PDB file of C-alpha atoms and ligand atoms in Angstrom:
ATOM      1  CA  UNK Z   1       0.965  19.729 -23.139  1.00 60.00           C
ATOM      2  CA  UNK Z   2      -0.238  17.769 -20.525  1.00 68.00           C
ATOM      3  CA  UNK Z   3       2.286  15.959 -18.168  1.00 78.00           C
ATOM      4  CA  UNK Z   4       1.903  11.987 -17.793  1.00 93.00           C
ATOM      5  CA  UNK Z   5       1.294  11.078 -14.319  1.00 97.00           C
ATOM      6  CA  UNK Z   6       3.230   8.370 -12.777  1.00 98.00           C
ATOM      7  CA  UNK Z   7      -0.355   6.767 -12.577  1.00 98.00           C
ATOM      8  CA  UNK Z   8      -0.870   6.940 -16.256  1.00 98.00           C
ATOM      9  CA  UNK Z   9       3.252   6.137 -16.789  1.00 98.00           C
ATOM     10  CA  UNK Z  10       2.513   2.529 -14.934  1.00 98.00           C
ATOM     11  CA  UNK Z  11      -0.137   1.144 -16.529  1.00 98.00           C
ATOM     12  CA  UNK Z  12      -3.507   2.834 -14.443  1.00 98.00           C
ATOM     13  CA  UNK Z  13      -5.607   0.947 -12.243  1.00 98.00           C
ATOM     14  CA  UNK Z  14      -5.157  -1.763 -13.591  1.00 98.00           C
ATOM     15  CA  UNK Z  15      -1.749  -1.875 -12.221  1.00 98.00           C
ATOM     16  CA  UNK Z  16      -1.934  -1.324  -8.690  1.00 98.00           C
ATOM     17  CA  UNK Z  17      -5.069  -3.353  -9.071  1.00 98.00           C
ATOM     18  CA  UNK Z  18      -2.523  -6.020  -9.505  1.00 98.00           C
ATOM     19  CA  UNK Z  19      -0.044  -4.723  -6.906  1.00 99.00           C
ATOM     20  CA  UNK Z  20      -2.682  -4.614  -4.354  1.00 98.00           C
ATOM     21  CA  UNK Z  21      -3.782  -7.723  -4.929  1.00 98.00           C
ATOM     22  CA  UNK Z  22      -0.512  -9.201  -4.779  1.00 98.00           C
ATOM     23  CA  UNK Z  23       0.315  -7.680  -1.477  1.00 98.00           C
ATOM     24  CA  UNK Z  24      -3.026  -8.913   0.471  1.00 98.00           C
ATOM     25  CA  UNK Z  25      -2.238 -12.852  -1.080  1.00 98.00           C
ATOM     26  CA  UNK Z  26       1.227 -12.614   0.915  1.00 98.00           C
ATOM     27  CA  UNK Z  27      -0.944 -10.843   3.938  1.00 98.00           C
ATOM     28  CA  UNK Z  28      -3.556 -13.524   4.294  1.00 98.00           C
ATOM     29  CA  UNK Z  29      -1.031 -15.890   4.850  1.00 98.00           C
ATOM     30  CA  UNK Z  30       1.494 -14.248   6.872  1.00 98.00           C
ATOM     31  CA  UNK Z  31       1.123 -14.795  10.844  1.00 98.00           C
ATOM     32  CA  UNK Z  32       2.556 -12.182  12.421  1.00 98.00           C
ATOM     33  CA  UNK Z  33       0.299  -9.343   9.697  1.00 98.00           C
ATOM     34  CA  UNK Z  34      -3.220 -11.280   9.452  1.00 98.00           C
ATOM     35  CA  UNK Z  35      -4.283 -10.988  12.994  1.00 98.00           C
ATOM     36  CA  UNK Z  36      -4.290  -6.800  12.712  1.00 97.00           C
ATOM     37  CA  UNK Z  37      -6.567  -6.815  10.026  1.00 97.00           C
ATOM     38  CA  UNK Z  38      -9.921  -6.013  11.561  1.00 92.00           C
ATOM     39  CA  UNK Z  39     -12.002  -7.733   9.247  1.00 94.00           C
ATOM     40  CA  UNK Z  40     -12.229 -10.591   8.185  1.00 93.00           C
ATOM     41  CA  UNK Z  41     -12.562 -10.472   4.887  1.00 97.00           C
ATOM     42  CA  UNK Z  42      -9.620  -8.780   3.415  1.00 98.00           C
ATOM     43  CA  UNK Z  43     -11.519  -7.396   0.141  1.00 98.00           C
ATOM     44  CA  UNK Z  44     -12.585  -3.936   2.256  1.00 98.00           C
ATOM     45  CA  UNK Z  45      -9.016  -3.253   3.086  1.00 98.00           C
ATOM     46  CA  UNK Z  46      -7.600  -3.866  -0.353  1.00 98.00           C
ATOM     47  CA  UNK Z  47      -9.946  -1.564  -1.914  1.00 98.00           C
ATOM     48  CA  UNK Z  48      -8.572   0.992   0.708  1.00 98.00           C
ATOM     49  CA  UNK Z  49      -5.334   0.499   0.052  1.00 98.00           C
ATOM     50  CA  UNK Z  50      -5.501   0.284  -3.714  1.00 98.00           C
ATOM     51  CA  UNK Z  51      -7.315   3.516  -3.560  1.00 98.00           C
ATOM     52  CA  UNK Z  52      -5.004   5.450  -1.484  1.00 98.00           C
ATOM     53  CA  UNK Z  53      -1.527   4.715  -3.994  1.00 98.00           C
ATOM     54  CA  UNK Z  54      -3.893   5.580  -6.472  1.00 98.00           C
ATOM     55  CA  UNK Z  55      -4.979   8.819  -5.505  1.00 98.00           C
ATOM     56  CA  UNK Z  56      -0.959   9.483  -4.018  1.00 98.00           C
ATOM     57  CA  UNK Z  57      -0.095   8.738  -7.649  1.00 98.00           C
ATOM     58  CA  UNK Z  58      -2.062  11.013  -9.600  1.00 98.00           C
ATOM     59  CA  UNK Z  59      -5.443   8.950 -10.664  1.00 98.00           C
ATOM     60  CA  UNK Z  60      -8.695   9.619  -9.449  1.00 98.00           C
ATOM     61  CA  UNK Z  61      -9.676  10.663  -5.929  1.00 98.00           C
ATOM     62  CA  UNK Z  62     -12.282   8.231  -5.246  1.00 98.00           C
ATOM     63  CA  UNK Z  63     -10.301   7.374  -2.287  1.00 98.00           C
ATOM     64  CA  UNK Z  64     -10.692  10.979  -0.483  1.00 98.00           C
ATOM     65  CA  UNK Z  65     -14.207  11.204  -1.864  1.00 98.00           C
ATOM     66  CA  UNK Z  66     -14.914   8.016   0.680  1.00 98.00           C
ATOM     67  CA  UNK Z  67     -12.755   8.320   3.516  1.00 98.00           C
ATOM     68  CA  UNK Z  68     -11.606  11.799   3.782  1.00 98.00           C
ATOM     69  CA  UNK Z  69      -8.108  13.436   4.187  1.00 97.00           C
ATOM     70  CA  UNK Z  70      -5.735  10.044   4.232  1.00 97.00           C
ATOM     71  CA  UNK Z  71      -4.144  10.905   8.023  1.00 97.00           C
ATOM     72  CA  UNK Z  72      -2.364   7.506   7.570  1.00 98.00           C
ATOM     73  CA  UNK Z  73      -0.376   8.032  11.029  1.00 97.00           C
ATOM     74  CA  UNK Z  74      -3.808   8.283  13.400  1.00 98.00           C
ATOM     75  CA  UNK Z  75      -5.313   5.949  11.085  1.00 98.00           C
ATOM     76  CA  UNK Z  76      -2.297   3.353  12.099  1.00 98.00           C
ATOM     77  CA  UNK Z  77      -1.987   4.078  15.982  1.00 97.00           C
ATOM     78  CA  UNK Z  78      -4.777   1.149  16.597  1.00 96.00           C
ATOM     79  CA  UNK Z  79      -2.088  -1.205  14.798  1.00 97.00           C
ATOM     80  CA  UNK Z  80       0.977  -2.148  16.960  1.00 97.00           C
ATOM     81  CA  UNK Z  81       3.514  -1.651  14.316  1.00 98.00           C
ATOM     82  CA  UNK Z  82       6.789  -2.487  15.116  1.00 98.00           C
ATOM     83  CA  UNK Z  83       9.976  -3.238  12.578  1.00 98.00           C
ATOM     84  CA  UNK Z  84       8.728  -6.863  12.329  1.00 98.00           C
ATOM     85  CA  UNK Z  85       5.556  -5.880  10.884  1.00 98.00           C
ATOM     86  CA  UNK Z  86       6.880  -3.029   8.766  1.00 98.00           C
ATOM     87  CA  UNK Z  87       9.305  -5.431   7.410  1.00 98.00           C
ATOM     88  CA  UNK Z  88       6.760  -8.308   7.052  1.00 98.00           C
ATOM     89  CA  UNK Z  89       4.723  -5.772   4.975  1.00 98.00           C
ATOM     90  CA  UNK Z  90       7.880  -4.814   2.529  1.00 99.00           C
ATOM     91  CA  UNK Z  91       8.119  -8.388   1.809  1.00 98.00           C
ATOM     92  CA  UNK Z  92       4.708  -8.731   0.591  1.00 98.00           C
ATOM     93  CA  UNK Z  93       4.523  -5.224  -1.366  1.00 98.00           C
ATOM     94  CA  UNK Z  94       7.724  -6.371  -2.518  1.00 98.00           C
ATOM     95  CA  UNK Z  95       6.286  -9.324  -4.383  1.00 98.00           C
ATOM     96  CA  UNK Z  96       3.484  -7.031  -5.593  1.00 98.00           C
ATOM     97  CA  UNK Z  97       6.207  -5.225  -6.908  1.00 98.00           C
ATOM     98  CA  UNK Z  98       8.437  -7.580  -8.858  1.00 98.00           C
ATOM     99  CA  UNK Z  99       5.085  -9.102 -10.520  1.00 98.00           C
ATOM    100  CA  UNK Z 100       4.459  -5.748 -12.258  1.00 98.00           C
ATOM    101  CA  UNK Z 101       7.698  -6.130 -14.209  1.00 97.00           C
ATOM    102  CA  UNK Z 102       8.074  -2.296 -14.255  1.00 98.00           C
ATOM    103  CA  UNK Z 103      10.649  -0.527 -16.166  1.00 98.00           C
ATOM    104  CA  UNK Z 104      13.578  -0.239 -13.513  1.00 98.00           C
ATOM    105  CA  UNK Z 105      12.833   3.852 -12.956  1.00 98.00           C
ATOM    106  CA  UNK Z 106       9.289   3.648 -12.071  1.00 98.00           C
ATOM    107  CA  UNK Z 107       9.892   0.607 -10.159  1.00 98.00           C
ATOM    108  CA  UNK Z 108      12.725   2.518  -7.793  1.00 98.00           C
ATOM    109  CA  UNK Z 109      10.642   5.140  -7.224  1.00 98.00           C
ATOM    110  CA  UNK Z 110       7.606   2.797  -6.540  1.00 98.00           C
ATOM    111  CA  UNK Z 111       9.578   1.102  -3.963  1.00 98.00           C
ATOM    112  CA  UNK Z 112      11.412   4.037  -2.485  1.00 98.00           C
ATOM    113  CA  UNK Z 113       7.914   5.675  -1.772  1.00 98.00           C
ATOM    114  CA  UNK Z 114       7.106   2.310  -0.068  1.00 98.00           C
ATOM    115  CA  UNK Z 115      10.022   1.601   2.003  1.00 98.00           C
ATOM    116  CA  UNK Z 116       9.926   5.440   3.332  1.00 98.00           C
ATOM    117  CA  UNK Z 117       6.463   5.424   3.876  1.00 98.00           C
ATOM    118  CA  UNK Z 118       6.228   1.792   5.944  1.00 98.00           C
ATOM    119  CA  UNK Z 119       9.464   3.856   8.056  1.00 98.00           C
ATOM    120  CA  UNK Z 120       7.188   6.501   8.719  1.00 98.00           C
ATOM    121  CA  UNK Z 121       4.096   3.988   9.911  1.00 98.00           C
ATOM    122  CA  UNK Z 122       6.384   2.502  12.629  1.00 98.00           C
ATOM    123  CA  UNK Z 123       4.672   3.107  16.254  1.00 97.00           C
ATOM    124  CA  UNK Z 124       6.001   0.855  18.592  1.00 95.00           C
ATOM    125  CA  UNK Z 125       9.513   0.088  19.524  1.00 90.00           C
ATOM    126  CA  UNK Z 126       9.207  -3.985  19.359  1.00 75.00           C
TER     127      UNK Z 126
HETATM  128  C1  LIG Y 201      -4.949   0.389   6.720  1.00 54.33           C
HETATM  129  C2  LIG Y 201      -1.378  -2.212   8.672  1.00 54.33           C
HETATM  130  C3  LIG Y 201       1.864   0.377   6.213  1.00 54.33           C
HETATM  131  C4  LIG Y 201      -1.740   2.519   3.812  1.00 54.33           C
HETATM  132  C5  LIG Y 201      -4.251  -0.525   7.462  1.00 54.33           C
HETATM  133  C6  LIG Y 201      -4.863  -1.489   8.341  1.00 54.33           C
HETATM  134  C7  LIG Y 201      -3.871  -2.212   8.892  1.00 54.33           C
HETATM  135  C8  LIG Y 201      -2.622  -1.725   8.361  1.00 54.33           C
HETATM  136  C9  LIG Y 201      -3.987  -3.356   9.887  1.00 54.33           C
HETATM  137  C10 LIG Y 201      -6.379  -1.632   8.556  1.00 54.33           C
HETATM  138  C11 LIG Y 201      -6.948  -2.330   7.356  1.00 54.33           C
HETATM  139  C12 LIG Y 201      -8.268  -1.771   6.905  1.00 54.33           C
HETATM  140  O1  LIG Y 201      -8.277  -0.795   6.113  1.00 54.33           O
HETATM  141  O2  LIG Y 201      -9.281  -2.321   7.331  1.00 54.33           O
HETATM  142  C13 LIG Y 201      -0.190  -1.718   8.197  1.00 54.33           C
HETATM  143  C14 LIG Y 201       1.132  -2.189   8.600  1.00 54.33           C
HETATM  144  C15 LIG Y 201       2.048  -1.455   7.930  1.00 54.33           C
HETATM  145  C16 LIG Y 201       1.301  -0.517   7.089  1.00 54.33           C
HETATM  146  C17 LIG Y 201       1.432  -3.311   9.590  1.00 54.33           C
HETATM  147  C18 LIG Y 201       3.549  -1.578   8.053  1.00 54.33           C
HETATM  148  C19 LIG Y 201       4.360  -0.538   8.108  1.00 54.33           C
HETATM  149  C20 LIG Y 201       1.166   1.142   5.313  1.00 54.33           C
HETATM  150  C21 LIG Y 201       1.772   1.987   4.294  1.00 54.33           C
HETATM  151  C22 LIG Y 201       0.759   2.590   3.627  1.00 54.33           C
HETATM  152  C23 LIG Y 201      -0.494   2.131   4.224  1.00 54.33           C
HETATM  153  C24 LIG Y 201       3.271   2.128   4.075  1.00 54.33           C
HETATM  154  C25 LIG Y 201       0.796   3.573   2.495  1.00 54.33           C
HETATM  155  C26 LIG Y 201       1.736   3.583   1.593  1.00 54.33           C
HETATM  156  C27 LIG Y 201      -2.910   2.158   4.424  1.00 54.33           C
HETATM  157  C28 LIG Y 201      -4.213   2.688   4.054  1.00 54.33           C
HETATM  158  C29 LIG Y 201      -5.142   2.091   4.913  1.00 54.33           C
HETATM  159  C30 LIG Y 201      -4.379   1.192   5.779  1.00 54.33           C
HETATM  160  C31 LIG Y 201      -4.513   3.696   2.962  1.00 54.33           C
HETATM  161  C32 LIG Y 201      -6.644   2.352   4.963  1.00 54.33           C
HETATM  162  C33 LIG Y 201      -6.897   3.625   5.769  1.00 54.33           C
HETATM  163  C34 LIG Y 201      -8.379   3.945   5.865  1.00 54.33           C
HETATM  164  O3  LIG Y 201      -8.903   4.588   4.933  1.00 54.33           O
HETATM  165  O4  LIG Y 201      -8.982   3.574   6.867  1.00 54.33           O
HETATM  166  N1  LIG Y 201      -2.893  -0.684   7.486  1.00 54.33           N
HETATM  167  N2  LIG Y 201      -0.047  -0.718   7.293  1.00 54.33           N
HETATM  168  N3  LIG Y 201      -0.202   1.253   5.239  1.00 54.33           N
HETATM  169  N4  LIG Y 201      -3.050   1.276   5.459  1.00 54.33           N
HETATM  170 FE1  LIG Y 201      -1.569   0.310   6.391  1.00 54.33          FE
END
């Protein structure tokens, strides 16, 4: 027997195809978050992102494959990330979240990943 990954248990790609998505509409407006994006078109970054949760949770490794070991610390010290911008990005993946309509279980654990791991990110005291 072959055990479901959480991946597979929320719907695939598709899914955080959606969440992804989601997240970079609320970034593209948001003030304080657009002006760290390098680029200017957002499309690069989504991909990145979308890749990485879907490698974390159990899909394909495409994201590895491109960029390498994730190292999402050092890739974050050119960002000033302070608790505004950690809590500016909750509020968008939060809305990313809550369109999925997840079962609650999956969805707790989605968002407990998230909220620990935008903790972690935080570099800068302001
Ligand atoms: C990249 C900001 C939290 C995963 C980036 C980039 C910025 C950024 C500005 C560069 C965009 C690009 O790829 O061109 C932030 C801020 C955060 C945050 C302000 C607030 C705490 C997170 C969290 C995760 C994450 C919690 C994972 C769950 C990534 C990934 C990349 C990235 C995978 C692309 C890395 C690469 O391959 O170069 N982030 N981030 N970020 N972020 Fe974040």
């Amino acid at each position: 027997m072959t055990e479901t990954s959480f991946y597979d248990a929320v719907g695939g790609e598709e899914t955080f195809r959606r969440l992804v998505h989601r997240f970079y509409e609320g970034v593209a407006k948001d003030p304080l978050l657009r002006p760290l994006y390098p680029e200017e078109d957002l499309t690069g970054a989504e991909d990145r992102l979308r890749g990485f949760l879907i490698q974390y949770w159990g899909g394909p490794n495409t994201y590895s494959q491109e960029r390498g070991h994730p190292r999402l610390r050092m890739r974050h010290v050119p960002f000033v990330i302070g608790e505004a911008e950690r809590e500016a990005w909750l509020k968008h993946m939060r809305d990313g979240v809550d369109s999925l309509d997840l079962p609650e279980e999956l969805e707790s654990r989605l968002w407990t990943y998230l909220v620990n791991a935008a903790h972690s990110l935080v570099n800068s005291p302001t």
